[in-house]
Amino acid sequence: MKEFNVIDHFFKAKSIQRKDVIVGIGDDGAVTHIPQGQALVTTTDTLLSGVHFLPETSPHAIAQKAVAVNLSDLAAMGAEPAWISLSLSLPAVDEAWLEAFSNGLQEHAEYYSVQLIGGDTVQGPLAITITAQGFVPFDQALTRSQAQPGDSIYVTGTLGDAGLGLDIAQKKYVLEDQLNTDYLLNRLNYPTPRLMAGTCLRRVASACIDVSDGLVSDISHILKASGCGATVHIDKLPMSQALKESVSSQQAIDYALSAGDDYELLFTVSEEQKGHLETTLANANVHATYIGQLNGSVGKLEFRQADKPYEFNVKGYQHF
Ligand code: ADP
Ligand code: MG
């Protein structure tokens, strides 16, 4: 199959049609319409075989994770997704692989109502780059930089699941419980972008980030950008039943603090907005947990457990 046949067969034919796409796949560029009063949010993430996913990961999961991690970035900005572009580097045209990959992509595109509007296809080591674009009312984007001392820190969902999932996938752990194994592997391979949480947090959160590299690493980005310090309460970290049942409580804390790939939203809320937060999250059926407080000790991150200082040294995932 030639490159253009691959594109037509696996990507153009399976793409959904949004009304705001004037020209989609097949021309030199995509042409799209941005609604009045909305700002365009753009984000890109690359998934490399052996770095972001294990080489044996199913193409279906790779496609869905590539979409999800990008939509997670849009969620962290408070944006609603609209379009994605796909740059695909493939060692060879493997039709079975492409079939499973493009089906995974199509399912997520349909579920999240995002249209694949273009991309590039080249021969090379397996690498998937997706650019996602979405909208946020022009003055309501969530950033990392507007948090204030005194704000409360929250996180959606549970932390550490994908980290243990990775260790299970790498055979560092074998759990007896199959349901827990499946749950944790699923959290690694099929992350859920917290889009509903992100839109609820517009005008409510003072800062927001998605937890891709681990809580410690990602909270530090907010502290740096906002010029704050933080105290995080170890006993409040939200952890799944599966994580707690599978490892010691000390290991569970380490996963929750430092493991990446959970794609939960970490956000801060001022005292005045707390009531608003509770109603908006409850109405949308979104769950978030209070884990600590910002303060004025710029760049300092401390942990407390049962009201005593808690020492933590492991860092989140760093590429360089
Ligand atoms: P050009 O040479 O003009 O850059 P290409 O031959 O690379 O065009 O691509 C042809 C069309 O197919 C373009 O509209 C491009 O956006 C789209 N396209 C290429 N690869 C992909 C892909 N992997 N997924 C989606 N669209 C793609
Ligand atoms: Mg090209």
mmCIF file of C-alpha atoms and ligand atoms in Angstrom:
data_model
loop_
_atom_site.group_PDB
_atom_site.id
_atom_site.type_symbol
_atom_site.label_atom_id
_atom_site.label_comp_id
_atom_site.label_asym_id
_atom_site.label_seq_id
_atom_site.Cartn_x
_atom_site.Cartn_y
_atom_site.Cartn_z
ATOM 1 C CA MET A 1 0.000 0.000 0.000
ATOM 2 C CA LYS A 2 1.354 3.450 -0.910
ATOM 3 C CA GLU A 3 1.416 6.312 1.598
ATOM 4 C CA PHE A 4 -1.691 8.025 0.201
ATOM 5 C CA ASN A 5 -3.611 4.747 0.189
ATOM 6 C CA VAL A 6 -2.701 4.224 3.827
ATOM 7 C CA ILE A 7 -3.962 7.712 4.652
ATOM 8 C CA ASP A 8 -7.225 7.333 2.714
ATOM 9 C CA HIS A 9 -7.968 3.816 3.849
ATOM 10 C CA PHE A 10 -7.005 3.963 7.515
ATOM 11 C CA PHE A 11 -7.431 7.616 8.420
ATOM 12 C CA LYS A 12 -9.589 9.636 6.006
ATOM 13 C CA ALA A 13 -12.273 6.983 5.601
ATOM 14 C CA LYS A 14 -12.606 6.534 9.364
ATOM 15 C CA SER A 15 -12.595 10.189 10.349
ATOM 16 C CA ILE A 16 -15.714 11.799 11.806
ATOM 17 C CA GLN A 17 -17.058 15.016 10.246
ATOM 18 C CA ARG A 18 -17.400 18.088 12.400
ATOM 19 C CA LYS A 19 -19.307 21.122 11.137
ATOM 20 C CA ASP A 20 -16.400 23.444 11.991
ATOM 21 C CA VAL A 21 -13.995 21.673 9.596
ATOM 22 C CA ILE A 22 -14.032 23.396 6.223
ATOM 23 C CA VAL A 23 -11.170 21.377 4.674
ATOM 24 C CA GLY A 24 -9.994 18.147 6.322
ATOM 25 C CA ILE A 25 -7.555 15.389 5.324
ATOM 26 C CA GLY A 26 -6.450 15.482 1.668
ATOM 27 C CA ASP A 27 -5.272 19.004 0.992
ATOM 28 C CA ASP A 28 -2.035 20.797 1.850
ATOM 29 C CA GLY A 29 -3.504 22.069 5.074
ATOM 30 C CA ALA A 30 -6.658 21.817 7.141
ATOM 31 C CA VAL A 31 -9.062 24.765 7.308
ATOM 32 C CA THR A 32 -11.189 25.105 10.397
ATOM 33 C CA HIS A 33 -13.543 27.562 12.007
ATOM 34 C CA ILE A 34 -13.051 28.928 15.535
ATOM 35 C CA PRO A 35 -16.277 30.031 17.261
ATOM 36 C CA GLN A 36 -16.562 33.704 18.177
ATOM 37 C CA GLY A 37 -15.446 34.549 21.694
ATOM 38 C CA GLN A 38 -13.380 31.384 22.003
ATOM 39 C CA ALA A 39 -9.608 31.084 22.184
ATOM 40 C CA LEU A 40 -7.807 28.238 20.440
ATOM 41 C CA VAL A 41 -5.701 25.961 22.669
ATOM 42 C CA THR A 42 -3.046 23.833 20.940
ATOM 43 C CA THR A 43 -0.943 21.051 22.448
ATOM 44 C CA THR A 44 1.408 18.344 21.118
ATOM 45 C CA ASP A 45 2.666 15.102 22.629
ATOM 46 C CA THR A 46 4.868 12.392 21.161
ATOM 47 C CA LEU A 47 4.766 8.739 22.157
ATOM 48 C CA LEU A 48 7.964 6.807 21.427
ATOM 49 C CA SER A 49 8.163 3.049 21.482
ATOM 50 C CA GLY A 50 10.306 1.956 24.427
ATOM 51 C CA VAL A 51 10.029 5.348 26.128
ATOM 52 C CA HIS A 52 6.305 6.084 26.474
ATOM 53 C CA PHE A 53 4.947 2.612 25.849
ATOM 54 C CA LEU A 54 6.424 -0.883 25.962
ATOM 55 C CA PRO A 55 7.124 -2.265 22.468
ATOM 56 C CA GLU A 56 4.598 -5.083 23.023
ATOM 57 C CA THR A 57 1.708 -2.646 23.745
ATOM 58 C CA SER A 58 -1.291 -3.232 21.472
ATOM 59 C CA PRO A 59 -1.670 -0.736 18.617
ATOM 60 C CA HIS A 60 -5.245 -0.103 19.788
ATOM 61 C CA ALA A 61 -3.960 1.027 23.203
ATOM 62 C CA ILE A 62 -1.132 3.070 21.670
ATOM 63 C CA ALA A 63 -3.604 5.015 19.514
ATOM 64 C CA GLN A 64 -6.015 5.638 22.372
ATOM 65 C CA LYS A 65 -3.238 6.681 24.744
ATOM 66 C CA ALA A 66 -1.774 9.057 22.138
ATOM 67 C CA VAL A 67 -5.175 10.753 21.829
ATOM 68 C CA ALA A 68 -5.888 10.674 25.572
ATOM 69 C CA VAL A 69 -2.611 12.269 26.708
ATOM 70 C CA ASN A 70 -3.186 15.164 24.330
ATOM 71 C CA LEU A 71 -6.818 15.599 25.391
ATOM 72 C CA SER A 72 -5.567 15.527 28.983
ATOM 73 C CA ASP A 73 -3.443 18.594 28.225
ATOM 74 C CA LEU A 74 -6.512 20.327 26.791
ATOM 75 C CA ALA A 75 -8.460 19.346 29.929
ATOM 76 C CA ALA A 76 -5.729 20.900 32.080
ATOM 77 C CA MET A 77 -6.215 24.171 30.172
ATOM 78 C CA GLY A 78 -9.985 24.026 30.676
ATOM 79 C CA ALA A 79 -10.480 23.499 26.946
ATOM 80 C CA GLU A 80 -13.027 21.465 25.025
ATOM 81 C CA PRO A 81 -11.355 19.362 22.297
ATOM 82 C CA ALA A 82 -12.178 19.831 18.627
ATOM 83 C CA TRP A 83 -9.470 18.574 16.260
ATOM 84 C CA ILE A 84 -6.383 16.374 16.176
ATOM 85 C CA SER A 85 -3.510 15.947 13.725
ATOM 86 C CA LEU A 86 -1.405 12.801 13.560
ATOM 87 C CA SER A 87 2.238 12.499 12.617
ATOM 88 C CA LEU A 88 3.051 8.839 12.298
ATOM 89 C CA SER A 89 6.502 7.315 11.894
ATOM 90 C CA LEU A 90 6.257 3.618 11.018
ATOM 91 C CA PRO A 91 9.013 1.051 10.413
ATOM 92 C CA ALA A 92 6.855 -0.608 7.695
ATOM 93 C CA VAL A 93 3.282 -0.659 6.397
ATOM 94 C CA ASP A 94 1.854 -3.424 8.589
ATOM 95 C CA GLU A 95 -1.820 -3.522 7.648
ATOM 96 C CA ALA A 96 -2.959 -5.488 10.717
ATOM 97 C CA TRP A 97 -1.157 -3.001 12.972
ATOM 98 C CA LEU A 98 -2.629 -0.027 11.100
ATOM 99 C CA GLU A 99 -6.118 -1.533 11.220
ATOM 100 C CA ALA A 100 -5.996 -1.902 15.026
ATOM 101 C CA PHE A 101 -4.312 1.481 15.493
ATOM 102 C CA SER A 102 -6.765 3.366 13.284
ATOM 103 C CA ASN A 103 -9.730 1.634 14.939
ATOM 104 C CA GLY A 104 -8.475 2.730 18.353
ATOM 105 C CA LEU A 105 -8.038 6.264 17.064
ATOM 106 C CA GLN A 106 -11.490 6.285 15.457
ATOM 107 C CA GLU A 107 -13.211 5.048 18.631
ATOM 108 C CA HIS A 108 -11.676 7.843 20.694
ATOM 109 C CA ALA A 109 -12.347 10.432 17.995
ATOM 110 C CA GLU A 110 -16.026 9.446 17.976
ATOM 111 C CA TYR A 111 -16.294 9.263 21.758
ATOM 112 C CA TYR A 112 -14.745 12.691 22.292
ATOM 113 C CA SER A 113 -16.162 14.261 19.087
ATOM 114 C CA VAL A 114 -12.740 15.216 17.770
ATOM 115 C CA GLN A 115 -11.992 15.154 14.056
ATOM 116 C CA LEU A 116 -8.657 14.008 12.636
ATOM 117 C CA ILE A 117 -7.918 16.851 10.221
ATOM 118 C CA GLY A 118 -4.458 15.993 8.906
ATOM 119 C CA GLY A 119 -1.004 14.761 9.617
ATOM 120 C CA ASP A 120 2.072 13.250 8.102
ATOM 121 C CA THR A 121 3.167 9.670 7.471
ATOM 122 C CA VAL A 122 6.825 8.735 7.251
ATOM 123 C CA GLN A 123 8.979 5.632 7.446
ATOM 124 C CA GLY A 124 11.151 5.373 10.559
ATOM 125 C CA PRO A 125 11.185 4.038 14.121
ATOM 126 C CA LEU A 126 7.704 3.728 15.632
ATOM 127 C CA ALA A 127 6.680 7.162 16.920
ATOM 128 C CA ILE A 128 3.282 8.795 17.234
ATOM 129 C CA THR A 129 2.910 12.554 17.523
ATOM 130 C CA ILE A 130 -0.525 14.025 17.996
ATOM 131 C CA THR A 131 -1.414 17.687 18.047
ATOM 132 C CA ALA A 132 -4.768 18.426 19.646
ATOM 133 C CA GLN A 133 -6.691 21.681 19.422
ATOM 134 C CA GLY A 134 -9.689 22.863 21.363
ATOM 135 C CA PHE A 135 -11.603 25.889 22.564
ATOM 136 C CA VAL A 136 -11.918 27.779 25.780
ATOM 137 C CA PRO A 137 -13.849 31.038 26.330
ATOM 138 C CA PHE A 138 -11.187 33.630 25.521
ATOM 139 C CA ASP A 139 -10.425 34.758 29.082
ATOM 140 C CA GLN A 140 -11.016 31.470 30.923
ATOM 141 C CA ALA A 141 -8.020 29.260 30.111
ATOM 142 C CA LEU A 142 -6.567 27.527 33.166
ATOM 143 C CA THR A 143 -2.826 28.020 33.598
ATOM 144 C CA ARG A 144 -0.080 27.011 35.996
ATOM 145 C CA SER A 145 0.805 30.507 37.019
ATOM 146 C CA GLN A 146 -2.123 32.099 38.844
ATOM 147 C CA ALA A 147 -2.128 30.119 42.094
ATOM 148 C CA GLN A 148 -1.825 32.102 45.354
ATOM 149 C CA PRO A 149 -0.558 31.289 48.853
ATOM 150 C CA GLY A 150 -3.540 30.075 50.887
ATOM 151 C CA ASP A 151 -5.165 28.246 47.971
ATOM 152 C CA SER A 152 -6.185 24.633 48.539
ATOM 153 C CA ILE A 153 -4.728 21.831 46.397
ATOM 154 C CA TYR A 154 -6.917 19.112 44.904
ATOM 155 C CA VAL A 155 -6.474 16.167 42.588
ATOM 156 C CA THR A 156 -9.073 14.224 40.576
ATOM 157 C CA GLY A 157 -9.349 10.415 40.656
ATOM 158 C CA THR A 158 -6.582 8.337 42.210
ATOM 159 C CA LEU A 159 -2.784 8.499 42.018
ATOM 160 C CA GLY A 160 -0.132 5.830 41.469
ATOM 161 C CA ASP A 161 -2.201 3.283 39.536
ATOM 162 C CA ALA A 162 -0.406 3.660 36.213
ATOM 163 C CA GLY A 163 2.983 3.468 37.961
ATOM 164 C CA LEU A 164 2.186 0.097 39.480
ATOM 165 C CA GLY A 165 0.575 -0.874 36.154
ATOM 166 C CA LEU A 166 3.909 -0.194 34.437
ATOM 167 C CA ASP A 167 5.791 -2.354 36.923
ATOM 168 C CA ILE A 168 3.253 -5.131 36.370
ATOM 169 C CA ALA A 169 3.584 -4.794 32.583
ATOM 170 C CA GLN A 170 7.373 -5.012 32.990
ATOM 171 C CA LYS A 171 6.970 -8.143 35.126
ATOM 172 C CA LYS A 172 8.509 -6.526 38.190
ATOM 173 C CA TYR A 173 5.315 -7.520 40.009
ATOM 174 C CA VAL A 174 2.966 -10.431 39.595
ATOM 175 C CA LEU A 175 -0.288 -9.868 41.480
ATOM 176 C CA GLU A 176 -2.450 -12.769 42.538
ATOM 177 C CA ASP A 177 -5.638 -10.806 41.974
ATOM 178 C CA GLN A 178 -6.554 -10.738 38.271
ATOM 179 C CA LEU A 179 -9.135 -7.947 38.642
ATOM 180 C CA ASN A 180 -6.572 -5.658 40.268
ATOM 181 C CA THR A 181 -4.012 -6.578 37.594
ATOM 182 C CA ASP A 182 -6.479 -5.717 34.821
ATOM 183 C CA TYR A 183 -7.518 -2.485 36.509
ATOM 184 C CA LEU A 184 -3.932 -1.285 36.974
ATOM 185 C CA LEU A 185 -2.835 -2.253 33.434
ATOM 186 C CA ASN A 186 -5.890 -0.452 32.119
ATOM 187 C CA ARG A 187 -4.959 2.691 34.016
ATOM 188 C CA LEU A 188 -1.539 2.525 32.330
ATOM 189 C CA ASN A 189 -2.647 1.696 28.800
ATOM 190 C CA TYR A 190 -6.001 3.487 28.625
ATOM 191 C CA PRO A 191 -5.774 6.757 30.568
ATOM 192 C CA THR A 192 -8.921 8.879 30.810
ATOM 193 C CA PRO A 193 -8.588 12.588 29.998
ATOM 194 C CA ARG A 194 -10.446 14.540 32.709
ATOM 195 C CA LEU A 195 -12.241 16.813 30.263
ATOM 196 C CA MET A 196 -15.407 17.324 32.305
ATOM 197 C CA ALA A 197 -13.326 18.277 35.342
ATOM 198 C CA GLY A 198 -11.315 20.726 33.222
ATOM 199 C CA THR A 199 -14.357 22.605 31.933
ATOM 200 C CA CYS A 200 -15.913 22.672 35.423
ATOM 201 C CA LEU A 201 -12.745 24.292 36.765
ATOM 202 C CA ARG A 202 -12.938 27.333 34.453
ATOM 203 C CA ARG A 203 -13.378 30.448 36.637
ATOM 204 C CA VAL A 204 -13.075 28.187 39.728
ATOM 205 C CA ALA A 205 -9.468 26.917 39.817
ATOM 206 C CA SER A 206 -6.591 29.380 40.193
ATOM 207 C CA ALA A 207 -4.132 26.961 38.525
ATOM 208 C CA CYS A 208 -4.308 23.533 36.910
ATOM 209 C CA ILE A 209 -1.952 20.904 35.457
ATOM 210 C CA ASP A 210 -2.357 17.281 34.422
ATOM 211 C CA VAL A 211 -0.336 14.700 36.335
ATOM 212 C CA SER A 212 1.722 13.076 33.589
ATOM 213 C CA ASP A 213 5.167 12.856 35.233
ATOM 214 C CA GLY A 214 4.087 12.260 38.836
ATOM 215 C CA LEU A 215 2.525 14.397 41.562
ATOM 216 C CA VAL A 216 5.800 15.760 42.976
ATOM 217 C CA SER A 217 7.148 16.695 39.599
ATOM 218 C CA ASP A 218 3.927 18.252 38.321
ATOM 219 C CA ILE A 219 3.015 20.150 41.485
ATOM 220 C CA SER A 220 6.492 21.685 41.304
ATOM 221 C CA HIS A 221 5.577 23.210 37.935
ATOM 222 C CA ILE A 222 2.673 25.070 39.569
ATOM 223 C CA LEU A 223 4.864 26.182 42.480
ATOM 224 C CA LYS A 224 7.503 27.501 40.117
ATOM 225 C CA ALA A 225 5.094 29.211 37.718
ATOM 226 C CA SER A 226 3.022 30.762 40.523
ATOM 227 C CA GLY A 227 5.836 31.559 42.963
ATOM 228 C CA CYS A 228 4.380 29.548 45.866
ATOM 229 C CA GLY A 229 5.298 26.738 48.235
ATOM 230 C CA ALA A 230 3.092 23.830 49.281
ATOM 231 C CA THR A 231 2.339 21.383 52.047
ATOM 232 C CA VAL A 232 0.895 18.053 50.925
ATOM 233 C CA HIS A 233 -0.754 15.692 53.413
ATOM 234 C CA ILE A 234 0.342 12.125 52.735
ATOM 235 C CA ASP A 235 -2.722 10.652 54.487
ATOM 236 C CA LYS A 236 -5.022 12.493 52.090
ATOM 237 C CA LEU A 237 -3.499 11.183 48.831
ATOM 238 C CA PRO A 238 -6.307 9.448 46.887
ATOM 239 C CA MET A 239 -5.369 5.833 46.111
ATOM 240 C CA SER A 240 -7.381 3.088 44.486
ATOM 241 C CA GLN A 241 -8.391 -0.075 46.292
ATOM 242 C CA ALA A 242 -6.337 -1.972 43.705
ATOM 243 C CA LEU A 243 -3.146 -0.065 44.568
ATOM 244 C CA LYS A 244 -3.687 -0.348 48.325
ATOM 245 C CA GLU A 245 -4.411 -4.077 48.150
ATOM 246 C CA SER A 246 -1.417 -4.845 45.924
ATOM 247 C CA VAL A 247 1.603 -3.248 47.646
ATOM 248 C CA SER A 248 2.687 -2.104 51.108
ATOM 249 C CA SER A 249 1.339 1.232 52.312
ATOM 250 C CA GLN A 250 4.835 2.715 51.980
ATOM 251 C CA GLN A 251 5.123 1.562 48.362
ATOM 252 C CA ALA A 252 1.622 2.851 47.611
ATOM 253 C CA ILE A 253 2.648 6.292 48.886
ATOM 254 C CA ASP A 254 5.779 6.228 46.705
ATOM 255 C CA TYR A 255 3.727 5.371 43.618
ATOM 256 C CA ALA A 256 1.140 8.053 44.416
ATOM 257 C CA LEU A 257 3.817 10.709 44.896
ATOM 258 C CA SER A 258 6.229 9.946 42.111
ATOM 259 C CA ALA A 259 4.849 7.636 39.410
ATOM 260 C CA GLY A 260 3.728 9.202 36.147
ATOM 261 C CA ASP A 261 1.048 8.438 33.568
ATOM 262 C CA ASP A 262 -2.048 8.858 35.737
ATOM 263 C CA TYR A 263 -3.360 11.868 33.756
ATOM 264 C CA GLU A 264 -5.427 13.154 36.660
ATOM 265 C CA LEU A 265 -5.883 16.908 37.083
ATOM 266 C CA LEU A 266 -4.049 18.664 39.895
ATOM 267 C CA PHE A 267 -5.521 22.078 40.650
ATOM 268 C CA THR A 268 -5.673 24.867 43.192
ATOM 269 C CA VAL A 269 -8.697 26.783 44.469
ATOM 270 C CA SER A 270 -8.912 29.959 46.535
ATOM 271 C CA GLU A 271 -10.873 30.057 49.780
ATOM 272 C CA GLU A 272 -13.609 32.170 48.098
ATOM 273 C CA GLN A 273 -14.122 29.643 45.291
ATOM 274 C CA LYS A 274 -14.353 26.507 47.453
ATOM 275 C CA GLY A 275 -18.142 26.510 47.751
ATOM 276 C CA HIS A 276 -18.452 27.043 44.017
ATOM 277 C CA LEU A 277 -16.032 24.136 43.443
ATOM 278 C CA GLU A 278 -18.097 21.711 45.486
ATOM 279 C CA THR A 279 -21.342 22.519 43.669
ATOM 280 C CA THR A 280 -19.882 22.478 40.176
ATOM 281 C CA LEU A 281 -18.047 19.168 40.703
ATOM 282 C CA ALA A 282 -21.068 17.549 42.367
ATOM 283 C CA ASN A 283 -23.357 18.656 39.509
ATOM 284 C CA ALA A 284 -20.975 17.145 36.962
ATOM 285 C CA ASN A 285 -20.389 14.004 39.047
ATOM 286 C CA VAL A 286 -16.626 14.679 39.098
ATOM 287 C CA HIS A 287 -14.601 13.458 42.060
ATOM 288 C CA ALA A 288 -11.657 15.425 43.454
ATOM 289 C CA THR A 289 -9.754 15.122 46.734
ATOM 290 C CA TYR A 290 -8.234 17.875 48.864
ATOM 291 C CA ILE A 291 -4.544 17.034 49.422
ATOM 292 C CA GLY A 292 -2.897 20.156 50.803
ATOM 293 C CA GLN A 293 -2.357 23.869 50.872
ATOM 294 C CA LEU A 294 -0.225 26.480 49.128
ATOM 295 C CA ASN A 295 1.920 28.895 51.120
ATOM 296 C CA GLY A 296 4.394 31.721 50.534
ATOM 297 C CA SER A 297 7.660 29.711 50.875
ATOM 298 C CA VAL A 298 8.549 30.036 47.208
ATOM 299 C CA GLY A 299 9.477 26.734 45.539
ATOM 300 C CA LYS A 300 9.385 24.734 48.779
ATOM 301 C CA LEU A 301 7.391 21.507 48.735
ATOM 302 C CA GLU A 302 6.903 19.732 52.049
ATOM 303 C CA PHE A 303 4.989 16.693 53.103
ATOM 304 C CA ARG A 304 3.277 15.886 56.369
ATOM 305 C CA GLN A 305 1.928 12.627 57.681
ATOM 306 C CA ALA A 306 -0.165 12.483 60.846
ATOM 307 C CA ASP A 307 1.018 16.076 61.404
ATOM 308 C CA LYS A 308 4.704 15.173 61.405
ATOM 309 C CA PRO A 309 7.150 16.070 58.629
ATOM 310 C CA TYR A 310 7.480 13.303 56.037
ATOM 311 C CA GLU A 311 10.731 12.844 54.108
ATOM 312 C CA PHE A 312 10.410 12.169 50.405
ATOM 313 C CA ASN A 313 13.282 12.047 47.944
ATOM 314 C CA VAL A 314 12.293 10.195 44.769
ATOM 315 C CA LYS A 315 11.728 12.461 41.729
ATOM 316 C CA GLY A 316 9.104 12.072 38.999
ATOM 317 C CA TYR A 317 9.998 10.890 35.515
ATOM 318 C CA GLN A 318 12.519 13.107 33.754
ATOM 319 C CA HIS A 319 13.624 12.620 30.162
ATOM 320 C CA PHE A 320 16.943 14.427 30.503
HETATM 321 P P1 ADP B 1 1.954 16.975 1.713
HETATM 322 O O1 ADP B 1 2.976 16.245 0.910
HETATM 323 O O2 ADP B 1 1.235 18.062 1.012
HETATM 324 O O3 ADP B 1 2.452 17.374 3.074
HETATM 325 P P2 ADP B 1 0.937 14.418 2.462
HETATM 326 O O4 ADP B 1 1.043 13.517 1.290
HETATM 327 O O5 ADP B 1 1.921 14.278 3.560
HETATM 328 O O6 ADP B 1 0.790 15.923 1.979
HETATM 329 O O7 ADP B 1 -0.499 14.213 3.094
HETATM 330 C C1 ADP B 1 -1.660 14.250 2.292
HETATM 331 C C2 ADP B 1 -2.829 14.578 3.150
HETATM 332 O O8 ADP B 1 -3.023 13.551 4.094
HETATM 333 C C3 ADP B 1 -2.675 15.869 3.944
HETATM 334 O O9 ADP B 1 -3.947 16.478 4.017
HETATM 335 C C4 ADP B 1 -2.230 15.398 5.285
HETATM 336 O O10 ADP B 1 -2.643 16.291 6.309
HETATM 337 C C5 ADP B 1 -2.937 14.057 5.395
HETATM 338 N N1 ADP B 1 -2.202 13.070 6.218
HETATM 339 C C6 ADP B 1 -0.959 12.555 6.011
HETATM 340 N N2 ADP B 1 -0.630 11.650 6.938
HETATM 341 C C7 ADP B 1 -1.686 11.584 7.783
HETATM 342 C C8 ADP B 1 -1.991 10.848 8.953
HETATM 343 N N3 ADP B 1 -1.114 9.973 9.481
HETATM 344 N N4 ADP B 1 -3.173 11.058 9.550
HETATM 345 C C9 ADP B 1 -4.046 11.950 9.057
HETATM 346 N N5 ADP B 1 -3.866 12.669 7.958
HETATM 347 C C10 ADP B 1 -2.707 12.496 7.316
HETATM 348 MG MG MG B 2 3.609 15.494 4.118
#
